[in-house]
Amino acid sequence: MRVISKPNEMQTNVESLRNEGKKIAVIPTMGYLHEGHTSLIRKGRELADIVITTLFVNPTQFGPNEDFEKYPRDFARDFQLAEEAGTDFLFNPVTEDIYQDGYNTLISISGITDKFEGASRQGHFDGVATIVAKIFNITKPHYAIFGQKDYQQTLVIKQLVRDFFFDLSVVVAPTVRESDGLALSSRNVYLSPDERTKAVILFKALDEAEIAIQKGENRRKILNAILHNAIRSIPEIKIDYACAADADTLEEPDVFLPGEHVILMIAVFNGITRLIDNALVTIPQDPQVKKHYFV
């Protein structure tokens, strides 16, 4: 595995590889890798000849009161995990090379960013879209691989790819979980032992709502209530949002129809740590009980 820190050096290498007919996959990360990230690297290994993993804690996607300064960083650990998972190039730039003196451009995507994470973290998706566009221009991939855990982010990136005619495929891989259901996240390291135990309520809440859907519940407000009530069983956990929405548009209809894809999304504060999770569910054509078509 080769480590590259300079954007122009990375560009030169990928241009040569593309000229040789090699297919390239990129896995953008902020480092502090875990099994969720390595599963994305392995997916890239399946799809492409060359796998590039990026490590960059992007300052423009953090708000003024968020955890940019204390976000966990461990290059030696990341190097080992990335290499073991099958990375060919580890792109590890410094901030000054990504946001050079005089840099004055941010990409802002509207609509899909107006609610949920976009509403709670003002400017977050501007930073995400900007750094991802930069990574695409630097690494010139055929495939860009992201995890479902950041579901709204995947929709933003798909919009970015469409709007800017990036010639690549966005691949969304399933969320990787601990044995008790907690979604893997670099921020889980912030949790105390007690908070870690309580954090599993996110998965349980999603599971309860998914079971309700399979039994025929398709009213958005009822699904939202199921999520809220489950999380409120742990009073210390504070809900930012917990809701059901159309998986493609994030619109919030009163009723979801058979065959429609629904995303169940949760964001909470567990102590000082903000956690997110989601589940993608299809409204069944033949539920176990009669569906509700009216609120």
PDB file of C-alpha atoms in Angstrom:
ATOM      1  CA  MET A   1       0.000   0.000   0.000  1.00  0.00           C
ATOM      2  CA  ARG A   2       1.309   3.425  -0.929  1.00  0.00           C
ATOM      3  CA  VAL A   3       0.643   6.584   1.112  1.00  0.00           C
ATOM      4  CA  ILE A   4       0.165   9.829  -0.819  1.00  0.00           C
ATOM      5  CA  SER A   5      -0.464  13.210   0.777  1.00  0.00           C
ATOM      6  CA  LYS A   6      -0.235  15.635  -2.155  1.00  0.00           C
ATOM      7  CA  PRO A   7      -3.351  16.074  -4.344  1.00  0.00           C
ATOM      8  CA  ASN A   8      -1.338  16.605  -7.543  1.00  0.00           C
ATOM      9  CA  GLU A   9       0.656  13.418  -6.937  1.00  0.00           C
ATOM     10  CA  MET A  10      -2.566  11.486  -6.397  1.00  0.00           C
ATOM     11  CA  GLN A  11      -4.005  12.916  -9.610  1.00  0.00           C
ATOM     12  CA  THR A  12      -0.915  11.966 -11.607  1.00  0.00           C
ATOM     13  CA  ASN A  13      -1.083   8.392 -10.365  1.00  0.00           C
ATOM     14  CA  VAL A  14      -4.778   7.887 -11.074  1.00  0.00           C
ATOM     15  CA  GLU A  15      -4.478   9.412 -14.534  1.00  0.00           C
ATOM     16  CA  SER A  16      -1.787   6.858 -15.374  1.00  0.00           C
ATOM     17  CA  LEU A  17      -3.891   4.037 -13.948  1.00  0.00           C
ATOM     18  CA  ARG A  18      -6.937   5.095 -15.932  1.00  0.00           C
ATOM     19  CA  ASN A  19      -4.828   5.256 -19.096  1.00  0.00           C
ATOM     20  CA  GLU A  20      -3.866   1.643 -18.405  1.00  0.00           C
ATOM     21  CA  GLY A  21      -7.561   0.732 -18.281  1.00  0.00           C
ATOM     22  CA  LYS A  22      -7.691   0.196 -14.518  1.00  0.00           C
ATOM     23  CA  LYS A  23     -10.980   0.613 -12.677  1.00  0.00           C
ATOM     24  CA  ILE A  24     -10.673   2.740  -9.538  1.00  0.00           C
ATOM     25  CA  ALA A  25     -12.772   2.736  -6.366  1.00  0.00           C
ATOM     26  CA  VAL A  26     -12.529   5.431  -3.709  1.00  0.00           C
ATOM     27  CA  ILE A  27     -13.652   5.168  -0.098  1.00  0.00           C
ATOM     28  CA  PRO A  28     -13.751   8.666   1.449  1.00  0.00           C
ATOM     29  CA  THR A  29     -13.338   8.583   5.239  1.00  0.00           C
ATOM     30  CA  MET A  30     -12.396  10.881   8.082  1.00  0.00           C
ATOM     31  CA  GLY A  31     -10.122   8.220   9.505  1.00  0.00           C
ATOM     32  CA  TYR A  32     -10.271   6.388  12.822  1.00  0.00           C
ATOM     33  CA  LEU A  33     -11.282   3.381  10.776  1.00  0.00           C
ATOM     34  CA  HIS A  34     -13.450   0.537  12.052  1.00  0.00           C
ATOM     35  CA  GLU A  35     -15.098  -2.544  10.576  1.00  0.00           C
ATOM     36  CA  GLY A  36     -17.708  -0.387   8.879  1.00  0.00           C
ATOM     37  CA  HIS A  37     -14.976   1.367   6.911  1.00  0.00           C
ATOM     38  CA  THR A  38     -13.066  -1.818   6.145  1.00  0.00           C
ATOM     39  CA  SER A  39     -16.254  -3.397   4.789  1.00  0.00           C
ATOM     40  CA  LEU A  40     -16.397  -0.490   2.314  1.00  0.00           C
ATOM     41  CA  ILE A  41     -12.768  -1.072   1.356  1.00  0.00           C
ATOM     42  CA  ARG A  42     -13.489  -4.744   0.740  1.00  0.00           C
ATOM     43  CA  LYS A  43     -16.472  -3.755  -1.400  1.00  0.00           C
ATOM     44  CA  GLY A  44     -14.161  -1.547  -3.426  1.00  0.00           C
ATOM     45  CA  ARG A  45     -11.794  -4.480  -3.791  1.00  0.00           C
ATOM     46  CA  GLU A  46     -14.654  -6.519  -5.289  1.00  0.00           C
ATOM     47  CA  LEU A  47     -15.573  -3.826  -7.812  1.00  0.00           C
ATOM     48  CA  ALA A  48     -12.301  -2.312  -8.934  1.00  0.00           C
ATOM     49  CA  ASP A  49      -8.677  -2.975  -9.803  1.00  0.00           C
ATOM     50  CA  ILE A  50      -7.393  -0.138  -7.626  1.00  0.00           C
ATOM     51  CA  VAL A  51      -8.753   0.907  -4.221  1.00  0.00           C
ATOM     52  CA  ILE A  52      -8.066   4.355  -2.779  1.00  0.00           C
ATOM     53  CA  THR A  53      -8.959   5.054   0.849  1.00  0.00           C
ATOM     54  CA  THR A  54      -8.910   8.696   1.886  1.00  0.00           C
ATOM     55  CA  LEU A  55      -8.212   9.946   5.408  1.00  0.00           C
ATOM     56  CA  PHE A  56      -9.203  13.553   5.957  1.00  0.00           C
ATOM     57  CA  VAL A  57     -10.996  15.139   8.900  1.00  0.00           C
ATOM     58  CA  ASN A  58     -12.791  17.793   6.900  1.00  0.00           C
ATOM     59  CA  PRO A  59     -13.114  21.082   8.831  1.00  0.00           C
ATOM     60  CA  THR A  60     -15.836  22.560   6.612  1.00  0.00           C
ATOM     61  CA  GLN A  61     -18.424  19.955   7.602  1.00  0.00           C
ATOM     62  CA  PHE A  62     -18.139  20.685  11.328  1.00  0.00           C
ATOM     63  CA  GLY A  63     -20.154  23.412  13.030  1.00  0.00           C
ATOM     64  CA  PRO A  64     -18.613  25.893  15.507  1.00  0.00           C
ATOM     65  CA  ASN A  65     -19.694  23.881  18.563  1.00  0.00           C
ATOM     66  CA  GLU A  66     -18.994  20.432  17.159  1.00  0.00           C
ATOM     67  CA  ASP A  67     -16.130  18.006  17.711  1.00  0.00           C
ATOM     68  CA  PHE A  68     -13.603  18.848  14.988  1.00  0.00           C
ATOM     69  CA  GLU A  69     -10.696  19.369  17.386  1.00  0.00           C
ATOM     70  CA  LYS A  70     -11.327  16.221  19.420  1.00  0.00           C
ATOM     71  CA  TYR A  71     -12.427  13.964  16.556  1.00  0.00           C
ATOM     72  CA  PRO A  72     -10.375  10.774  17.050  1.00  0.00           C
ATOM     73  CA  ARG A  73      -7.255  10.399  14.923  1.00  0.00           C
ATOM     74  CA  ASP A  74      -4.809   7.473  14.790  1.00  0.00           C
ATOM     75  CA  PHE A  75      -2.830   7.229  11.564  1.00  0.00           C
ATOM     76  CA  ALA A  76      -0.841   4.118  12.506  1.00  0.00           C
ATOM     77  CA  ARG A  77      -4.041   2.229  13.289  1.00  0.00           C
ATOM     78  CA  ASP A  78      -5.715   3.495  10.116  1.00  0.00           C
ATOM     79  CA  PHE A  79      -2.703   2.466   8.041  1.00  0.00           C
ATOM     80  CA  GLN A  80      -2.831  -1.091   9.343  1.00  0.00           C
ATOM     81  CA  LEU A  81      -6.595  -1.492   8.917  1.00  0.00           C
ATOM     82  CA  ALA A  82      -6.624   0.043   5.442  1.00  0.00           C
ATOM     83  CA  GLU A  83      -3.756  -2.147   4.264  1.00  0.00           C
ATOM     84  CA  GLU A  84      -5.265  -5.330   5.708  1.00  0.00           C
ATOM     85  CA  ALA A  85      -8.604  -4.589   4.030  1.00  0.00           C
ATOM     86  CA  GLY A  86      -7.014  -4.269   0.595  1.00  0.00           C
ATOM     87  CA  THR A  87      -6.237  -0.580   0.021  1.00  0.00           C
ATOM     88  CA  ASP A  88      -3.759   0.200  -2.757  1.00  0.00           C
ATOM     89  CA  PHE A  89      -3.393   3.938  -2.104  1.00  0.00           C
ATOM     90  CA  LEU A  90      -3.957   5.714   1.206  1.00  0.00           C
ATOM     91  CA  PHE A  91      -4.605   9.384   0.427  1.00  0.00           C
ATOM     92  CA  ASN A  92      -3.829  11.389   3.551  1.00  0.00           C
ATOM     93  CA  PRO A  93      -3.712  15.109   2.683  1.00  0.00           C
ATOM     94  CA  VAL A  94      -3.208  18.018   5.040  1.00  0.00           C
ATOM     95  CA  THR A  95      -5.821  20.744   5.347  1.00  0.00           C
ATOM     96  CA  GLU A  96      -3.588  23.389   3.754  1.00  0.00           C
ATOM     97  CA  ASP A  97      -3.377  21.368   0.537  1.00  0.00           C
ATOM     98  CA  ILE A  98      -7.126  20.776   0.317  1.00  0.00           C
ATOM     99  CA  TYR A  99      -8.180  24.308   1.283  1.00  0.00           C
ATOM    100  CA  GLN A 100      -5.366  26.432  -0.096  1.00  0.00           C
ATOM    101  CA  ASP A 101      -4.804  30.124   0.563  1.00  0.00           C
ATOM    102  CA  GLY A 102      -7.475  32.111  -1.221  1.00  0.00           C
ATOM    103  CA  TYR A 103      -9.894  29.214  -1.342  1.00  0.00           C
ATOM    104  CA  ASN A 104     -13.373  30.723  -1.488  1.00  0.00           C
ATOM    105  CA  THR A 105     -15.779  28.115  -2.869  1.00  0.00           C
ATOM    106  CA  LEU A 106     -18.387  25.919  -1.205  1.00  0.00           C
ATOM    107  CA  ILE A 107     -20.907  23.672  -2.955  1.00  0.00           C
ATOM    108  CA  SER A 108     -24.426  24.060  -1.600  1.00  0.00           C
ATOM    109  CA  ILE A 109     -27.128  21.531  -2.456  1.00  0.00           C
ATOM    110  CA  SER A 110     -30.686  22.541  -1.611  1.00  0.00           C
ATOM    111  CA  GLY A 111     -33.863  20.549  -1.155  1.00  0.00           C
ATOM    112  CA  ILE A 112     -32.578  17.224   0.119  1.00  0.00           C
ATOM    113  CA  THR A 113     -30.465  19.066   2.725  1.00  0.00           C
ATOM    114  CA  ASP A 114     -33.233  21.224   4.184  1.00  0.00           C
ATOM    115  CA  LYS A 115     -34.293  18.833   6.949  1.00  0.00           C
ATOM    116  CA  PHE A 116     -33.021  16.256   9.421  1.00  0.00           C
ATOM    117  CA  GLU A 117     -29.189  16.393   9.439  1.00  0.00           C
ATOM    118  CA  GLY A 118     -29.220  19.520   7.303  1.00  0.00           C
ATOM    119  CA  ALA A 119     -31.520  21.344   9.710  1.00  0.00           C
ATOM    120  CA  SER A 120     -29.672  20.185  12.825  1.00  0.00           C
ATOM    121  CA  ARG A 121     -26.172  20.823  11.472  1.00  0.00           C
ATOM    122  CA  GLN A 122     -26.297  24.061   9.503  1.00  0.00           C
ATOM    123  CA  GLY A 123     -23.715  24.097   6.728  1.00  0.00           C
ATOM    124  CA  HIS A 124     -22.737  20.467   7.294  1.00  0.00           C
ATOM    125  CA  PHE A 125     -23.760  19.251   3.860  1.00  0.00           C
ATOM    126  CA  ASP A 126     -22.068  22.202   2.149  1.00  0.00           C
ATOM    127  CA  GLY A 127     -18.829  20.935   3.649  1.00  0.00           C
ATOM    128  CA  VAL A 128     -19.623  17.339   2.717  1.00  0.00           C
ATOM    129  CA  ALA A 129     -20.482  18.165  -0.900  1.00  0.00           C
ATOM    130  CA  THR A 130     -17.384  20.328  -1.260  1.00  0.00           C
ATOM    131  CA  ILE A 131     -14.887  17.807   0.089  1.00  0.00           C
ATOM    132  CA  VAL A 132     -16.466  14.920  -1.826  1.00  0.00           C
ATOM    133  CA  ALA A 133     -16.294  16.901  -5.077  1.00  0.00           C
ATOM    134  CA  LYS A 134     -12.632  17.616  -4.366  1.00  0.00           C
ATOM    135  CA  ILE A 135     -11.949  13.940  -3.660  1.00  0.00           C
ATOM    136  CA  PHE A 136     -13.684  12.937  -6.887  1.00  0.00           C
ATOM    137  CA  ASN A 137     -11.584  15.414  -8.870  1.00  0.00           C
ATOM    138  CA  ILE A 138      -8.376  14.253  -7.203  1.00  0.00           C
ATOM    139  CA  THR A 139      -8.947  10.482  -7.322  1.00  0.00           C
ATOM    140  CA  LYS A 140     -11.023  10.239 -10.532  1.00  0.00           C
ATOM    141  CA  PRO A 141     -12.837   7.061  -9.457  1.00  0.00           C
ATOM    142  CA  HIS A 142     -15.178   4.789 -11.359  1.00  0.00           C
ATOM    143  CA  TYR A 143     -16.843   3.837  -8.059  1.00  0.00           C
ATOM    144  CA  ALA A 144     -17.352   5.838  -4.861  1.00  0.00           C
ATOM    145  CA  ILE A 145     -18.396   3.758  -1.882  1.00  0.00           C
ATOM    146  CA  PHE A 146     -20.277   5.047   1.147  1.00  0.00           C
ATOM    147  CA  GLY A 147     -22.074   3.489   4.107  1.00  0.00           C
ATOM    148  CA  GLN A 148     -25.825   3.508   4.620  1.00  0.00           C
ATOM    149  CA  LYS A 149     -25.416   4.764   8.196  1.00  0.00           C
ATOM    150  CA  ASP A 150     -24.998   8.286   6.802  1.00  0.00           C
ATOM    151  CA  TYR A 151     -28.125   7.839   4.713  1.00  0.00           C
ATOM    152  CA  GLN A 152     -29.000  11.462   4.002  1.00  0.00           C
ATOM    153  CA  GLN A 153     -25.383  12.056   3.042  1.00  0.00           C
ATOM    154  CA  THR A 154     -25.639   9.337   0.391  1.00  0.00           C
ATOM    155  CA  LEU A 155     -28.624  11.147  -1.144  1.00  0.00           C
ATOM    156  CA  VAL A 156     -26.668  14.406  -1.144  1.00  0.00           C
ATOM    157  CA  ILE A 157     -23.730  12.743  -2.879  1.00  0.00           C
ATOM    158  CA  LYS A 158     -25.972  11.139  -5.500  1.00  0.00           C
ATOM    159  CA  GLN A 159     -27.433  14.600  -6.178  1.00  0.00           C
ATOM    160  CA  LEU A 160     -23.917  16.023  -6.444  1.00  0.00           C
ATOM    161  CA  VAL A 161     -22.940  13.345  -8.962  1.00  0.00           C
ATOM    162  CA  ARG A 162     -26.034  14.004 -11.077  1.00  0.00           C
ATOM    163  CA  ASP A 163     -25.761  17.781 -10.988  1.00  0.00           C
ATOM    164  CA  PHE A 164     -22.043  17.949 -11.800  1.00  0.00           C
ATOM    165  CA  PHE A 165     -21.960  15.055 -14.301  1.00  0.00           C
ATOM    166  CA  PHE A 166     -19.347  13.090 -12.387  1.00  0.00           C
ATOM    167  CA  ASP A 167     -18.688   9.968 -14.443  1.00  0.00           C
ATOM    168  CA  LEU A 168     -18.851   7.460 -11.602  1.00  0.00           C
ATOM    169  CA  SER A 169     -21.195   5.125  -9.750  1.00  0.00           C
ATOM    170  CA  VAL A 170     -22.158   5.772  -6.125  1.00  0.00           C
ATOM    171  CA  VAL A 171     -22.309   2.490  -4.213  1.00  0.00           C
ATOM    172  CA  VAL A 172     -24.079   2.393  -0.835  1.00  0.00           C
ATOM    173  CA  ALA A 173     -23.079  -0.509   1.402  1.00  0.00           C
ATOM    174  CA  PRO A 174     -25.055  -1.796   4.419  1.00  0.00           C
ATOM    175  CA  THR A 175     -24.458  -0.480   7.924  1.00  0.00           C
ATOM    176  CA  VAL A 176     -22.147  -2.681   9.990  1.00  0.00           C
ATOM    177  CA  ARG A 177     -23.266  -3.276  13.572  1.00  0.00           C
ATOM    178  CA  GLU A 178     -21.984  -4.574  16.870  1.00  0.00           C
ATOM    179  CA  SER A 179     -23.433  -7.873  18.085  1.00  0.00           C
ATOM    180  CA  ASP A 180     -26.120  -6.008  20.065  1.00  0.00           C
ATOM    181  CA  GLY A 181     -27.144  -3.903  17.072  1.00  0.00           C
ATOM    182  CA  LEU A 182     -25.297  -0.631  17.728  1.00  0.00           C
ATOM    183  CA  ALA A 183     -24.142   0.870  14.433  1.00  0.00           C
ATOM    184  CA  LEU A 184     -20.377   1.194  14.222  1.00  0.00           C
ATOM    185  CA  SER A 185     -19.176   4.789  14.382  1.00  0.00           C
ATOM    186  CA  SER A 186     -15.870   6.486  15.077  1.00  0.00           C
ATOM    187  CA  ARG A 187     -17.724   8.602  17.640  1.00  0.00           C
ATOM    188  CA  ASN A 188     -18.710   5.544  19.690  1.00  0.00           C
ATOM    189  CA  VAL A 189     -15.327   5.956  21.370  1.00  0.00           C
ATOM    190  CA  TYR A 190     -16.793   8.972  23.194  1.00  0.00           C
ATOM    191  CA  LEU A 191     -19.397   6.836  25.001  1.00  0.00           C
ATOM    192  CA  SER A 192     -18.982   5.893  28.655  1.00  0.00           C
ATOM    193  CA  PRO A 193     -19.729   2.231  29.524  1.00  0.00           C
ATOM    194  CA  ASP A 194     -23.210   3.217  30.739  1.00  0.00           C
ATOM    195  CA  GLU A 195     -23.892   5.324  27.646  1.00  0.00           C
ATOM    196  CA  ARG A 196     -22.676   2.495  25.437  1.00  0.00           C
ATOM    197  CA  THR A 197     -25.176   0.117  27.050  1.00  0.00           C
ATOM    198  CA  LYS A 198     -28.030   2.590  26.580  1.00  0.00           C
ATOM    199  CA  ALA A 199     -27.099   3.370  22.973  1.00  0.00           C
ATOM    200  CA  VAL A 200     -28.537   0.067  21.757  1.00  0.00           C
ATOM    201  CA  ILE A 201     -32.014   1.610  22.128  1.00  0.00           C
ATOM    202  CA  LEU A 202     -31.541   3.192  18.692  1.00  0.00           C
ATOM    203  CA  PHE A 203     -31.397  -0.217  17.043  1.00  0.00           C
ATOM    204  CA  LYS A 204     -34.289  -1.480  19.157  1.00  0.00           C
ATOM    205  CA  ALA A 205     -36.434   1.506  18.181  1.00  0.00           C
ATOM    206  CA  LEU A 206     -35.729   0.950  14.490  1.00  0.00           C
ATOM    207  CA  ASP A 207     -36.496  -2.737  14.891  1.00  0.00           C
ATOM    208  CA  GLU A 208     -39.852  -2.007  16.552  1.00  0.00           C
ATOM    209  CA  ALA A 209     -40.863   0.348  13.745  1.00  0.00           C
ATOM    210  CA  GLU A 210     -39.729  -2.109  11.078  1.00  0.00           C
ATOM    211  CA  ILE A 211     -41.768  -4.900  12.674  1.00  0.00           C
ATOM    212  CA  ALA A 212     -44.790  -2.597  12.733  1.00  0.00           C
ATOM    213  CA  ILE A 213     -44.359  -1.932   9.004  1.00  0.00           C
ATOM    214  CA  GLN A 214     -44.169  -5.637   8.238  1.00  0.00           C
ATOM    215  CA  LYS A 215     -47.404  -6.106  10.188  1.00  0.00           C
ATOM    216  CA  GLY A 216     -49.126  -3.459   8.098  1.00  0.00           C
ATOM    217  CA  GLU A 217     -48.507  -0.095   9.761  1.00  0.00           C
ATOM    218  CA  ASN A 218     -47.971   2.543   7.097  1.00  0.00           C
ATOM    219  CA  ARG A 219     -49.022   5.786   8.812  1.00  0.00           C
ATOM    220  CA  ARG A 220     -46.055   8.102   9.209  1.00  0.00           C
ATOM    221  CA  LYS A 221     -47.194   9.644  12.487  1.00  0.00           C
ATOM    222  CA  ILE A 222     -47.661   6.224  14.060  1.00  0.00           C
ATOM    223  CA  LEU A 223     -44.234   5.083  12.900  1.00  0.00           C
ATOM    224  CA  ASN A 224     -42.710   8.278  14.284  1.00  0.00           C
ATOM    225  CA  ALA A 225     -44.478   7.647  17.598  1.00  0.00           C
ATOM    226  CA  ILE A 226     -43.096   4.115  17.766  1.00  0.00           C
ATOM    227  CA  LEU A 227     -39.563   5.456  17.324  1.00  0.00           C
ATOM    228  CA  HIS A 228     -40.035   8.252  19.871  1.00  0.00           C
ATOM    229  CA  ASN A 229     -41.668   6.049  22.495  1.00  0.00           C
ATOM    230  CA  ALA A 230     -38.940   3.432  22.292  1.00  0.00           C
ATOM    231  CA  ILE A 231     -36.151   5.987  22.675  1.00  0.00           C
ATOM    232  CA  ARG A 232     -37.938   7.777  25.517  1.00  0.00           C
ATOM    233  CA  SER A 233     -37.711   4.570  27.550  1.00  0.00           C
ATOM    234  CA  ILE A 234     -34.144   5.774  28.216  1.00  0.00           C
ATOM    235  CA  PRO A 235     -34.720   9.269  29.689  1.00  0.00           C
ATOM    236  CA  GLU A 236     -31.042  10.216  29.508  1.00  0.00           C
ATOM    237  CA  ILE A 237     -31.074  10.009  25.724  1.00  0.00           C
ATOM    238  CA  LYS A 238     -32.335  13.202  24.087  1.00  0.00           C
ATOM    239  CA  ILE A 239     -34.005  12.991  20.688  1.00  0.00           C
ATOM    240  CA  ASP A 240     -32.944  15.328  17.901  1.00  0.00           C
ATOM    241  CA  TYR A 241     -35.238  13.641  15.382  1.00  0.00           C
ATOM    242  CA  ALA A 242     -36.815  10.214  14.954  1.00  0.00           C
ATOM    243  CA  CYS A 243     -38.959   9.867  11.874  1.00  0.00           C
ATOM    244  CA  ALA A 244     -40.058   7.955   8.808  1.00  0.00           C
ATOM    245  CA  ALA A 245     -39.635   9.468   5.351  1.00  0.00           C
ATOM    246  CA  ASP A 246     -39.664   8.539   1.693  1.00  0.00           C
ATOM    247  CA  ALA A 247     -36.306   6.886   1.080  1.00  0.00           C
ATOM    248  CA  ASP A 248     -35.733   8.582  -2.270  1.00  0.00           C
ATOM    249  CA  THR A 249     -36.885  12.140  -1.586  1.00  0.00           C
ATOM    250  CA  LEU A 250     -37.071  12.443   2.231  1.00  0.00           C
ATOM    251  CA  GLU A 251     -40.614  13.740   1.797  1.00  0.00           C
ATOM    252  CA  GLU A 252     -42.968  12.939   4.665  1.00  0.00           C
ATOM    253  CA  PRO A 253     -46.371  11.783   3.378  1.00  0.00           C
ATOM    254  CA  ASP A 254     -49.160  10.958   5.797  1.00  0.00           C
ATOM    255  CA  VAL A 255     -49.299   7.389   4.507  1.00  0.00           C
ATOM    256  CA  PHE A 256     -46.750   5.199   2.729  1.00  0.00           C
ATOM    257  CA  LEU A 257     -48.128   3.004  -0.048  1.00  0.00           C
ATOM    258  CA  PRO A 258     -47.334  -0.651  -0.857  1.00  0.00           C
ATOM    259  CA  GLY A 259     -43.993  -1.050  -2.589  1.00  0.00           C
ATOM    260  CA  GLU A 260     -42.680   2.332  -1.442  1.00  0.00           C
ATOM    261  CA  HIS A 261     -39.263   2.489   0.195  1.00  0.00           C
ATOM    262  CA  VAL A 262     -39.203   4.115   3.627  1.00  0.00           C
ATOM    263  CA  ILE A 263     -36.191   5.291   5.574  1.00  0.00           C
ATOM    264  CA  LEU A 264     -36.506   5.247   9.363  1.00  0.00           C
ATOM    265  CA  MET A 265     -34.013   7.772  10.738  1.00  0.00           C
ATOM    266  CA  ILE A 266     -32.872   8.612  14.237  1.00  0.00           C
ATOM    267  CA  ALA A 267     -30.498  11.214  15.671  1.00  0.00           C
ATOM    268  CA  VAL A 268     -30.010  11.541  19.423  1.00  0.00           C
ATOM    269  CA  PHE A 269     -27.691  12.924  22.053  1.00  0.00           C
ATOM    270  CA  ASN A 270     -26.377  10.255  24.400  1.00  0.00           C
ATOM    271  CA  GLY A 271     -24.542  12.309  26.967  1.00  0.00           C
ATOM    272  CA  ILE A 272     -22.391  14.673  24.889  1.00  0.00           C
ATOM    273  CA  THR A 273     -22.247  12.257  21.962  1.00  0.00           C
ATOM    274  CA  ARG A 274     -24.511  12.652  18.971  1.00  0.00           C
ATOM    275  CA  LEU A 275     -25.471   9.328  17.407  1.00  0.00           C
ATOM    276  CA  ILE A 276     -27.361   8.587  14.199  1.00  0.00           C
ATOM    277  CA  ASP A 277     -28.863   5.409  12.790  1.00  0.00           C
ATOM    278  CA  ASN A 278     -31.413   4.329  10.224  1.00  0.00           C
ATOM    279  CA  ALA A 279     -33.189   1.400   8.632  1.00  0.00           C
ATOM    280  CA  LEU A 280     -34.384   1.064   5.050  1.00  0.00           C
ATOM    281  CA  VAL A 281     -37.736  -0.715   4.772  1.00  0.00           C
ATOM    282  CA  THR A 282     -40.114  -1.505   1.911  1.00  0.00           C
ATOM    283  CA  ILE A 283     -43.841  -1.260   2.568  1.00  0.00           C
ATOM    284  CA  PRO A 284     -45.062  -4.818   1.892  1.00  0.00           C
ATOM    285  CA  GLN A 285     -47.608  -5.620  -0.796  1.00  0.00           C
ATOM    286  CA  ASP A 286     -49.217  -8.243   1.437  1.00  0.00           C
ATOM    287  CA  PRO A 287     -48.788  -7.231   5.083  1.00  0.00           C
ATOM    288  CA  GLN A 288     -49.589  -9.574   7.927  1.00  0.00           C
ATOM    289  CA  VAL A 289     -52.542  -7.363   8.845  1.00  0.00           C
ATOM    290  CA  LYS A 290     -54.641  -4.853   6.908  1.00  0.00           C
ATOM    291  CA  LYS A 291     -52.885  -1.635   5.962  1.00  0.00           C
ATOM    292  CA  HIS A 292     -54.125   1.802   6.892  1.00  0.00           C
ATOM    293  CA  TYR A 293     -54.707   3.957   3.806  1.00  0.00           C
ATOM    294  CA  PHE A 294     -56.123   6.931   5.683  1.00  0.00           C
ATOM    295  CA  VAL A 295     -54.821   8.857   8.660  1.00  0.00           C
TER     296      VAL A 295
END
